[in-house]
mmCIF file of C-alpha atoms in Angstrom:
data_model
loop_
_atom_site.group_PDB
_atom_site.id
_atom_site.type_symbol
_atom_site.label_atom_id
_atom_site.label_comp_id
_atom_site.label_asym_id
_atom_site.label_seq_id
_atom_site.Cartn_x
_atom_site.Cartn_y
_atom_site.Cartn_z
ATOM 1 C CA UNK A 67 9.862 -59.518 -41.718
ATOM 2 C CA UNK A 68 9.781 -55.754 -40.789
ATOM 3 C CA UNK A 69 12.291 -52.964 -42.204
ATOM 4 C CA UNK A 70 11.440 -50.712 -39.246
ATOM 5 C CA UNK A 71 13.744 -51.586 -36.516
ATOM 6 C CA UNK A 72 13.548 -50.313 -33.496
ATOM 7 C CA UNK A 73 17.346 -51.003 -31.121
ATOM 8 C CA UNK A 74 16.715 -50.925 -27.793
ATOM 9 C CA UNK A 75 20.239 -51.064 -26.280
ATOM 10 C CA UNK A 76 22.466 -48.421 -27.538
ATOM 11 C CA UNK A 77 24.340 -46.234 -25.594
ATOM 12 C CA UNK A 78 24.910 -42.477 -25.696
ATOM 13 C CA UNK A 79 27.271 -39.875 -24.088
ATOM 14 C CA UNK A 80 26.877 -36.204 -23.732
ATOM 15 C CA UNK A 81 30.028 -34.266 -26.029
ATOM 16 C CA UNK A 82 31.607 -33.400 -22.848
ATOM 17 C CA UNK A 83 30.635 -32.680 -18.806
ATOM 18 C CA UNK A 84 32.080 -30.731 -15.820
ATOM 19 C CA UNK A 85 35.459 -32.136 -13.827
ATOM 20 C CA UNK A 86 33.071 -34.106 -11.879
ATOM 21 C CA UNK A 87 36.156 -35.094 -9.774
ATOM 22 C CA UNK A 88 37.234 -31.524 -9.418
ATOM 23 C CA UNK A 89 33.409 -30.378 -8.507
ATOM 24 C CA UNK A 90 32.752 -33.299 -5.983
ATOM 25 C CA UNK A 91 36.402 -33.370 -4.718
ATOM 26 C CA UNK A 92 36.939 -36.773 -5.181
ATOM 27 C CA UNK A 93 38.291 -39.181 -7.413
ATOM 28 C CA UNK A 94 37.067 -42.405 -9.411
ATOM 29 C CA UNK A 95 34.694 -40.182 -11.881
ATOM 30 C CA UNK A 96 34.609 -40.833 -15.528
ATOM 31 C CA UNK A 97 35.874 -37.669 -17.697
ATOM 32 C CA UNK A 98 35.964 -36.945 -21.309
ATOM 33 C CA UNK A 99 39.420 -36.086 -23.673
ATOM 34 C CA UNK A 100 38.938 -35.313 -27.146
ATOM 35 C CA UNK A 101 42.141 -36.267 -29.306
ATOM 36 C CA UNK A 102 40.420 -35.891 -32.811
ATOM 37 C CA UNK A 103 37.816 -34.409 -34.602
ATOM 38 C CA UNK A 104 35.642 -37.656 -34.441
ATOM 39 C CA UNK A 105 37.432 -39.813 -31.189
ATOM 40 C CA UNK A 106 37.903 -39.050 -27.280
ATOM 41 C CA UNK A 107 39.210 -41.174 -24.440
ATOM 42 C CA UNK A 108 36.737 -41.653 -21.516
ATOM 43 C CA UNK A 109 39.529 -41.114 -18.810
ATOM 44 C CA UNK A 110 39.110 -42.362 -15.062
ATOM 45 C CA UNK A 111 41.873 -40.653 -12.448
ATOM 46 C CA UNK A 112 44.490 -40.169 -14.966
ATOM 47 C CA UNK A 113 43.898 -43.759 -16.948
ATOM 48 C CA UNK A 114 41.840 -44.315 -20.296
ATOM 49 C CA UNK A 115 39.097 -46.573 -19.718
ATOM 50 C CA UNK A 116 37.843 -46.091 -23.270
ATOM 51 C CA UNK A 117 38.292 -45.304 -26.877
ATOM 52 C CA UNK A 118 35.228 -44.210 -28.156
ATOM 53 C CA UNK A 119 34.383 -42.790 -31.643
ATOM 54 C CA UNK A 120 31.771 -39.388 -32.248
ATOM 55 C CA UNK A 121 29.299 -41.632 -32.842
ATOM 56 C CA UNK A 122 29.008 -42.390 -28.698
ATOM 57 C CA UNK A 123 28.190 -38.461 -28.407
ATOM 58 C CA UNK A 124 27.042 -37.264 -31.999
ATOM 59 C CA UNK A 125 23.187 -37.755 -32.759
ATOM 60 C CA UNK A 126 23.782 -36.411 -35.896
ATOM 61 C CA UNK A 127 26.562 -39.089 -36.919
ATOM 62 C CA UNK A 128 24.520 -41.606 -34.778
ATOM 63 C CA UNK A 129 21.567 -40.926 -37.211
ATOM 64 C CA UNK A 130 23.499 -41.141 -40.213
ATOM 65 C CA UNK A 131 24.484 -44.773 -39.581
ATOM 66 C CA UNK A 132 20.915 -45.482 -38.369
ATOM 67 C CA UNK A 133 19.827 -44.708 -41.626
ATOM 68 C CA UNK A 134 23.173 -47.012 -43.270
ATOM 69 C CA UNK A 135 21.879 -49.802 -41.131
ATOM 70 C CA UNK A 136 17.973 -49.617 -41.204
ATOM 71 C CA UNK A 137 17.741 -48.867 -37.975
ATOM 72 C CA UNK A 138 14.499 -46.164 -37.624
ATOM 73 C CA UNK A 139 14.897 -45.788 -33.798
ATOM 74 C CA UNK A 140 17.426 -46.143 -31.228
ATOM 75 C CA UNK A 141 16.292 -46.253 -27.674
ATOM 76 C CA UNK A 142 19.508 -44.028 -25.934
ATOM 77 C CA UNK A 143 20.736 -45.097 -22.054
ATOM 78 C CA UNK A 144 23.721 -43.682 -20.740
ATOM 79 C CA UNK A 145 27.278 -46.181 -20.525
ATOM 80 C CA UNK A 146 27.100 -48.337 -17.313
ATOM 81 C CA UNK A 147 30.402 -47.009 -15.869
ATOM 82 C CA UNK A 148 27.898 -43.808 -15.740
ATOM 83 C CA UNK A 149 25.911 -44.982 -13.190
ATOM 84 C CA UNK A 150 28.514 -44.855 -10.160
ATOM 85 C CA UNK A 151 26.329 -45.977 -7.434
ATOM 86 C CA UNK A 152 29.604 -46.179 -5.249
ATOM 87 C CA UNK A 153 29.409 -42.270 -4.817
ATOM 88 C CA UNK A 154 27.838 -39.997 -2.692
ATOM 89 C CA UNK A 155 23.933 -40.304 -2.870
ATOM 90 C CA UNK A 156 23.857 -36.621 -3.876
ATOM 91 C CA UNK A 157 26.158 -36.686 -6.624
ATOM 92 C CA UNK A 158 25.505 -39.515 -8.177
ATOM 93 C CA UNK A 159 22.180 -37.580 -8.515
ATOM 94 C CA UNK A 160 23.481 -34.352 -9.651
ATOM 95 C CA UNK A 161 24.964 -36.780 -12.203
ATOM 96 C CA UNK A 162 22.102 -38.828 -13.099
ATOM 97 C CA UNK A 163 19.980 -34.939 -13.465
ATOM 98 C CA UNK A 164 22.858 -34.308 -15.787
ATOM 99 C CA UNK A 165 22.671 -37.117 -18.396
ATOM 100 C CA UNK A 166 19.074 -37.571 -17.941
ATOM 101 C CA UNK A 167 18.965 -33.783 -19.061
ATOM 102 C CA UNK A 168 21.125 -34.452 -22.203
ATOM 103 C CA UNK A 169 19.179 -37.348 -23.044
ATOM 104 C CA UNK A 170 15.914 -35.776 -23.012
ATOM 105 C CA UNK A 171 17.250 -32.680 -24.938
ATOM 106 C CA UNK A 172 18.824 -35.137 -27.959
ATOM 107 C CA UNK A 173 15.231 -36.930 -27.971
ATOM 108 C CA UNK A 174 13.463 -33.834 -28.100
ATOM 109 C CA UNK A 175 15.148 -32.541 -30.911
ATOM 110 C CA UNK A 176 14.333 -35.769 -32.931
ATOM 111 C CA UNK A 177 11.364 -36.984 -31.731
ATOM 112 C CA UNK A 178 11.007 -39.536 -34.557
ATOM 113 C CA UNK A 179 14.625 -41.475 -34.095
ATOM 114 C CA UNK A 180 15.097 -41.213 -30.482
ATOM 115 C CA UNK A 181 13.785 -42.502 -26.802
ATOM 116 C CA UNK A 182 15.193 -42.218 -23.805
ATOM 117 C CA UNK A 183 15.774 -44.205 -20.696
ATOM 118 C CA UNK A 184 17.522 -42.326 -17.725
ATOM 119 C CA UNK A 185 19.727 -43.290 -14.973
ATOM 120 C CA UNK A 186 18.825 -43.298 -11.463
ATOM 121 C CA UNK A 187 21.324 -43.178 -7.953
ATOM 122 C CA UNK A 188 20.025 -46.508 -7.040
ATOM 123 C CA UNK A 189 22.070 -45.970 -3.992
ATOM 124 C CA UNK A 190 19.603 -43.616 -2.316
ATOM 125 C CA UNK A 191 16.343 -45.181 -3.422
ATOM 126 C CA UNK A 192 14.220 -42.037 -1.553
ATOM 127 C CA UNK A 193 16.659 -39.932 -4.506
ATOM 128 C CA UNK A 194 15.412 -42.526 -7.357
ATOM 129 C CA UNK A 195 12.065 -42.752 -6.865
ATOM 130 C CA UNK A 196 12.267 -38.819 -7.151
ATOM 131 C CA UNK A 197 14.357 -39.353 -10.591
ATOM 132 C CA UNK A 198 12.658 -41.572 -11.871
ATOM 133 C CA UNK A 199 9.129 -39.612 -11.708
ATOM 134 C CA UNK A 200 11.052 -36.739 -13.397
ATOM 135 C CA UNK A 201 12.367 -38.388 -15.733
ATOM 136 C CA UNK A 202 9.094 -40.114 -16.773
ATOM 137 C CA UNK A 203 6.576 -37.387 -16.040
ATOM 138 C CA UNK A 204 9.159 -34.063 -16.285
ATOM 139 C CA UNK A 205 11.097 -34.945 -19.527
ATOM 140 C CA UNK A 206 9.186 -37.381 -20.834
ATOM 141 C CA UNK A 207 11.756 -40.337 -21.201
ATOM 142 C CA UNK A 208 10.354 -44.110 -21.230
ATOM 143 C CA UNK A 209 12.026 -45.113 -18.467
ATOM 144 C CA UNK A 210 15.643 -45.895 -16.918
ATOM 145 C CA UNK A 211 18.309 -48.355 -17.344
ATOM 146 C CA UNK A 212 19.775 -49.615 -14.064
ATOM 147 C CA UNK A 213 22.546 -51.684 -13.100
ATOM 148 C CA UNK A 214 22.680 -55.862 -12.543
ATOM 149 C CA UNK A 215 23.863 -54.765 -8.288
ATOM 150 C CA UNK A 216 23.870 -51.551 -6.581
ATOM 151 C CA UNK A 217 26.587 -51.719 -4.537
ATOM 152 C CA UNK A 218 26.076 -54.217 -2.159
ATOM 153 C CA UNK A 219 22.641 -55.215 -2.592
ATOM 154 C CA UNK A 220 21.534 -57.151 -5.262
ATOM 155 C CA UNK A 221 17.915 -56.264 -7.285
ATOM 156 C CA UNK A 222 15.945 -58.055 -4.715
ATOM 157 C CA UNK A 223 16.850 -56.224 -1.827
ATOM 158 C CA UNK A 224 13.858 -54.481 -0.029
ATOM 159 C CA UNK A 225 15.554 -51.059 -0.235
ATOM 160 C CA UNK A 226 15.257 -51.133 -3.695
ATOM 161 C CA UNK A 227 11.725 -52.275 -3.990
ATOM 162 C CA UNK A 228 9.454 -48.913 -3.625
ATOM 163 C CA UNK A 229 11.953 -48.295 -6.650
ATOM 164 C CA UNK A 230 10.337 -50.807 -9.102
ATOM 165 C CA UNK A 231 6.481 -50.665 -7.242
ATOM 166 C CA UNK A 232 7.288 -46.635 -9.076
ATOM 167 C CA UNK A 233 8.092 -48.082 -11.730
ATOM 168 C CA UNK A 234 5.134 -50.137 -12.324
ATOM 169 C CA UNK A 235 2.755 -47.260 -11.337
ATOM 170 C CA UNK A 236 4.386 -44.933 -14.068
ATOM 171 C CA UNK A 237 3.965 -47.970 -16.455
ATOM 172 C CA UNK A 238 8.213 -46.945 -16.757
ATOM 173 C CA UNK A 239 10.353 -49.825 -18.604
ATOM 174 C CA UNK A 240 13.192 -50.712 -16.722
ATOM 175 C CA UNK A 241 16.570 -51.857 -18.586
ATOM 176 C CA UNK A 242 19.107 -53.804 -16.771
ATOM 177 C CA UNK A 243 22.617 -53.740 -17.658
ATOM 178 C CA UNK A 244 25.247 -55.582 -16.235
ATOM 179 C CA UNK A 245 28.369 -53.615 -14.579
ATOM 180 C CA UNK A 246 30.784 -53.775 -11.922
ATOM 181 C CA UNK A 247 31.021 -57.536 -12.504
ATOM 182 C CA UNK A 248 31.619 -59.759 -9.991
ATOM 183 C CA UNK A 249 34.882 -61.241 -9.815
ATOM 184 C CA UNK A 250 36.861 -59.145 -11.980
ATOM 185 C CA UNK A 251 39.924 -59.100 -10.000
ATOM 186 C CA UNK A 252 40.365 -62.541 -9.749
ATOM 187 C CA UNK A 253 40.035 -62.663 -13.645
ATOM 188 C CA UNK A 254 42.013 -59.940 -15.511
ATOM 189 C CA UNK A 255 42.963 -61.178 -18.535
ATOM 190 C CA UNK A 256 41.290 -62.075 -21.937
ATOM 191 C CA UNK A 257 38.642 -60.114 -21.636
ATOM 192 C CA UNK A 258 36.444 -61.900 -19.105
ATOM 193 C CA UNK A 259 34.596 -59.592 -17.049
ATOM 194 C CA UNK A 260 33.349 -58.847 -20.373
ATOM 195 C CA UNK A 261 32.835 -62.012 -21.712
ATOM 196 C CA UNK A 262 32.189 -64.243 -18.285
ATOM 197 C CA UNK A 263 31.610 -61.834 -15.610
ATOM 198 C CA UNK A 264 28.731 -59.891 -17.675
ATOM 199 C CA UNK A 265 26.508 -63.012 -18.581
ATOM 200 C CA UNK A 266 26.795 -64.239 -15.288
ATOM 201 C CA UNK A 267 25.736 -60.775 -13.851
ATOM 202 C CA UNK A 268 22.910 -60.442 -15.952
ATOM 203 C CA UNK A 269 21.561 -63.973 -14.538
ATOM 204 C CA UNK A 270 22.044 -62.685 -10.643
ATOM 205 C CA UNK A 271 20.073 -59.889 -11.740
ATOM 206 C CA UNK A 272 17.151 -62.251 -12.868
ATOM 207 C CA UNK A 273 17.697 -64.688 -10.304
ATOM 208 C CA UNK A 274 17.224 -62.207 -8.178
ATOM 209 C CA UNK A 275 14.288 -60.280 -9.231
ATOM 210 C CA UNK A 276 12.356 -64.087 -9.530
ATOM 211 C CA UNK A 277 13.309 -65.820 -6.466
ATOM 212 C CA UNK A 278 13.156 -62.507 -3.921
ATOM 213 C CA UNK A 279 9.658 -61.997 -5.292
ATOM 214 C CA UNK A 280 9.788 -58.388 -7.462
ATOM 215 C CA UNK A 281 7.811 -60.302 -10.371
ATOM 216 C CA UNK A 282 5.250 -61.851 -8.466
ATOM 217 C CA UNK A 283 4.573 -58.679 -6.309
ATOM 218 C CA UNK A 284 4.829 -56.547 -9.497
ATOM 219 C CA UNK A 285 3.010 -58.229 -12.024
ATOM 220 C CA UNK A 286 3.132 -55.456 -14.612
ATOM 221 C CA UNK A 287 6.628 -54.149 -14.063
ATOM 222 C CA UNK A 288 7.937 -53.860 -17.212
ATOM 223 C CA UNK A 289 11.828 -55.038 -17.182
ATOM 224 C CA UNK A 290 14.187 -55.722 -19.927
ATOM 225 C CA UNK A 291 17.692 -57.487 -19.268
ATOM 226 C CA UNK A 292 21.078 -56.989 -21.939
ATOM 227 C CA UNK A 293 22.715 -59.630 -23.407
ATOM 228 C CA UNK A 294 20.156 -61.994 -24.359
ATOM 229 C CA UNK A 295 19.645 -62.711 -20.454
ATOM 230 C CA UNK A 296 23.383 -63.258 -20.096
ATOM 231 C CA UNK A 297 23.338 -66.976 -18.891
ATOM 232 C CA UNK A 298 20.003 -67.519 -17.031
ATOM 233 C CA UNK A 299 18.450 -69.165 -21.061
ATOM 234 C CA UNK A 300 21.437 -71.942 -20.338
ATOM 235 C CA UNK A 301 21.107 -72.365 -17.135
ATOM 236 C CA UNK A 302 17.533 -72.386 -16.330
ATOM 237 C CA UNK A 303 17.530 -76.327 -15.958
ATOM 238 C CA UNK A 304 19.867 -75.768 -13.177
ATOM 239 C CA UNK A 305 18.286 -73.009 -11.945
ATOM 240 C CA UNK A 306 15.155 -75.020 -11.702
ATOM 241 C CA UNK A 307 16.561 -78.077 -9.930
ATOM 242 C CA UNK A 308 17.641 -75.988 -7.587
ATOM 243 C CA UNK A 309 14.562 -74.628 -6.524
ATOM 244 C CA UNK A 310 13.152 -77.960 -6.831
ATOM 245 C CA UNK A 311 15.793 -79.924 -4.338
ATOM 246 C CA UNK A 312 16.645 -76.813 -2.460
ATOM 247 C CA UNK A 313 13.703 -75.046 -1.172
ATOM 248 C CA UNK A 314 15.052 -74.156 2.047
ATOM 249 C CA UNK A 315 17.089 -72.319 -0.137
ATOM 250 C CA UNK A 316 15.421 -71.000 -2.854
ATOM 251 C CA UNK A 317 11.737 -70.177 -1.445
ATOM 252 C CA UNK A 318 12.429 -68.386 0.800
ATOM 253 C CA UNK A 319 10.795 -65.775 -0.313
ATOM 254 C CA UNK A 320 9.096 -66.862 -3.314
ATOM 255 C CA UNK A 321 7.284 -70.132 -3.616
ATOM 256 C CA UNK A 322 6.249 -70.260 -7.743
ATOM 257 C CA UNK A 323 8.937 -71.827 -10.191
ATOM 258 C CA UNK A 324 11.201 -69.841 -11.669
ATOM 259 C CA UNK A 325 10.250 -71.324 -15.251
ATOM 260 C CA UNK A 326 7.345 -69.802 -14.732
ATOM 261 C CA UNK A 327 8.397 -66.031 -15.180
ATOM 262 C CA UNK A 328 10.265 -67.081 -18.274
ATOM 263 C CA UNK A 329 7.548 -64.661 -20.062
ATOM 264 C CA UNK A 330 6.976 -62.361 -17.889
ATOM 265 C CA UNK A 331 10.349 -60.249 -18.490
ATOM 266 C CA UNK A 332 12.062 -59.251 -21.765
ATOM 267 C CA UNK A 333 15.589 -59.623 -22.619
ATOM 268 C CA UNK A 334 17.147 -58.076 -25.673
ATOM 269 C CA UNK A 335 18.561 -60.504 -28.897
ATOM 270 C CA UNK A 336 22.169 -59.234 -28.376
ATOM 271 C CA UNK A 337 23.316 -63.225 -28.409
ATOM 272 C CA UNK A 338 25.429 -63.513 -31.994
ATOM 273 C CA UNK A 339 24.534 -67.152 -32.277
ATOM 274 C CA UNK A 340 21.369 -68.098 -33.877
ATOM 275 C CA UNK A 341 20.978 -71.561 -31.539
ATOM 276 C CA UNK A 342 20.966 -69.436 -28.905
ATOM 277 C CA UNK A 343 18.827 -66.663 -30.321
ATOM 278 C CA UNK A 344 16.158 -69.853 -31.532
ATOM 279 C CA UNK A 345 17.072 -70.674 -27.590
ATOM 280 C CA UNK A 346 15.676 -67.371 -26.070
ATOM 281 C CA UNK A 347 12.549 -67.206 -28.114
ATOM 282 C CA UNK A 348 11.675 -70.924 -27.611
ATOM 283 C CA UNK A 349 11.996 -69.965 -23.831
ATOM 284 C CA UNK A 350 10.622 -66.574 -23.204
ATOM 285 C CA UNK A 351 7.964 -66.698 -26.076
ATOM 286 C CA UNK A 352 8.725 -64.638 -28.992
ATOM 287 C CA UNK A 353 7.208 -61.739 -28.060
ATOM 288 C CA UNK A 354 9.808 -61.027 -25.084
ATOM 289 C CA UNK A 355 13.141 -60.492 -27.369
ATOM 290 C CA UNK A 356 13.649 -57.107 -28.684
ATOM 291 C CA UNK A 357 16.410 -55.793 -31.068
ATOM 292 C CA UNK A 358 19.304 -54.782 -28.816
ATOM 293 C CA UNK A 359 22.682 -53.993 -30.705
ATOM 294 C CA UNK A 360 24.831 -52.668 -27.981
ATOM 295 C CA UNK A 361 25.568 -49.736 -30.480
ATOM 296 C CA UNK A 362 28.280 -48.263 -30.534
ATOM 297 C CA UNK A 363 30.459 -50.646 -28.929
ATOM 298 C CA UNK A 364 32.721 -53.615 -30.035
ATOM 299 C CA UNK A 365 30.939 -56.414 -28.342
ATOM 300 C CA UNK A 366 27.653 -55.008 -30.292
ATOM 301 C CA UNK A 367 26.315 -56.377 -33.068
ATOM 302 C CA UNK A 368 27.117 -54.605 -36.582
ATOM 303 C CA UNK A 369 24.896 -53.929 -38.373
ATOM 304 C CA UNK A 370 22.016 -54.132 -35.760
ATOM 305 C CA UNK A 371 19.340 -56.777 -36.222
ATOM 306 C CA UNK A 372 21.733 -58.600 -38.693
ATOM 307 C CA UNK A 373 21.261 -62.271 -36.665
ATOM 308 C CA UNK A 374 17.671 -61.628 -36.665
ATOM 309 C CA UNK A 375 17.224 -61.065 -40.604
ATOM 310 C CA UNK A 376 19.544 -63.688 -41.291
ATOM 311 C CA UNK A 377 18.129 -66.311 -38.610
ATOM 312 C CA UNK A 378 16.371 -69.302 -40.700
ATOM 313 C CA UNK A 379 15.087 -70.896 -37.872
ATOM 314 C CA UNK A 380 12.735 -67.295 -37.036
ATOM 315 C CA UNK A 381 9.593 -66.971 -38.710
ATOM 316 C CA UNK A 382 8.681 -63.710 -40.113
ATOM 317 C CA UNK A 383 6.221 -62.726 -38.076
ATOM 318 C CA UNK A 384 8.546 -63.859 -35.166
ATOM 319 C CA UNK A 385 11.591 -61.141 -36.707
ATOM 320 C CA UNK A 386 9.033 -58.219 -37.211
ATOM 321 C CA UNK A 387 8.097 -58.603 -33.391
ATOM 322 C CA UNK A 388 11.574 -58.939 -32.635
ATOM 323 C CA UNK A 389 12.718 -56.053 -34.761
ATOM 324 C CA UNK A 390 9.743 -53.513 -33.701
ATOM 325 C CA UNK A 391 6.793 -54.573 -32.314
ATOM 326 C CA UNK A 392 7.638 -56.132 -29.034
ATOM 327 C CA UNK A 393 10.137 -52.844 -28.633
ATOM 328 C CA UNK A 394 7.265 -50.718 -28.897
ATOM 329 C CA UNK A 395 4.649 -53.273 -26.323
ATOM 330 C CA UNK A 396 7.875 -52.518 -23.790
ATOM 331 C CA UNK A 397 8.600 -48.798 -24.265
ATOM 332 C CA UNK A 398 4.368 -48.137 -24.266
ATOM 333 C CA UNK A 399 4.885 -46.113 -27.115
ATOM 334 C CA UNK A 400 2.561 -46.293 -30.504
ATOM 335 C CA UNK A 401 4.472 -46.560 -33.811
ATOM 336 C CA UNK A 402 2.571 -43.611 -35.360
ATOM 337 C CA UNK A 403 5.091 -41.080 -32.865
ATOM 338 C CA UNK A 404 7.805 -42.386 -35.335
ATOM 339 C CA UNK A 405 6.211 -41.570 -38.498
#
C-alpha cells in the first residue's frame, strides 16, 4: 500500500479578489468577507453562500493539514461556484485568468506539494481554447476543471468539442465537477441538490460524452469525473439497456455500447462506502479510480484516503494505484517531480 498519497479533488480560493459586481457592473458573483483570523464567508449578492476556514485559501494551512493526514500532493482547482459560465464571456475570461494565475502562483511556490487545474470561460469556446493553452503552455498547469454542463449546453454540445479536441492535443487532464444542479428549485430541503442533484449531474455528463461521441472521436482525451462518477456506476445496466432497446434515441451519434467506454475515463474515490468503491473498481478498473477527497468541504472525506486505506476488499496493489499511481498517469506527471 502506498504512503505517497495524491489527492486529485481539492478546492482552493485566493485570500481575496476584487469586487466583481462593481468591476463588471452586475451581480451574481461571489465575494469573500473575512470574519476572523481563520474564517471567511463566501457572499453572493449580500447573502452568505458558504462559510469557509483558512484551509480553503491558505497554502500554509493546507500543507500542515496534508502533513497531518499523510497526503503528499494536492491537485488544486477552484470552487465550482466560481465557474461563472452565466456571466458575460469577457468577464468570465477575466475572472478565470485571475483564478488561474493564483493557482499557478501557489503551485510555483510549493511545486513538490501542489499541482494545478485551471478554469475556463466555457460559454465562449474560442476564449476557452485560448485560456486552456495559456494554462498548460504558459502557466504549467496539468489541465482544467470544468462543470457538468455549460448553461444550456450539455458536454456533447458541438460548440464545446473544440475545447475537448484541444485538451487532447495538449495532453491536458480534465476534471468534471457537478455544479448548477438540475432540479434544485424543486428540492430545496434536506441538502438534496448536493445529495441527489450532484450525482445526477455527473451521470448526465458521462452519458453525454459517451452518447454524444466525444470519447469515440477523442480516444486519447483524459477526463476524470468527481464523486466516483456520481450515479453512473449504479445505473450503467439501465443505461446500457436503454441503448440496446431504443437505438433510435440513444444511438444517434455513437453506436458503441456505453459499457465499452467503462475503463476509458477516470473517477475519483469519493463515494463514502466500501461496496460502492469496490463496484467502481470492478466496473472501470483499478487503473481508473483516483483518490479524491473534496477537501476542505463537509461532504468530503477526512482524512483523505481513509476509505481506501481501510477497504478490506481491495488488494494492496489496488490501493497503491488509487492512492498514487493513477493520479500520476492521469496528470501526466512523474513521481520524481515531488521527491
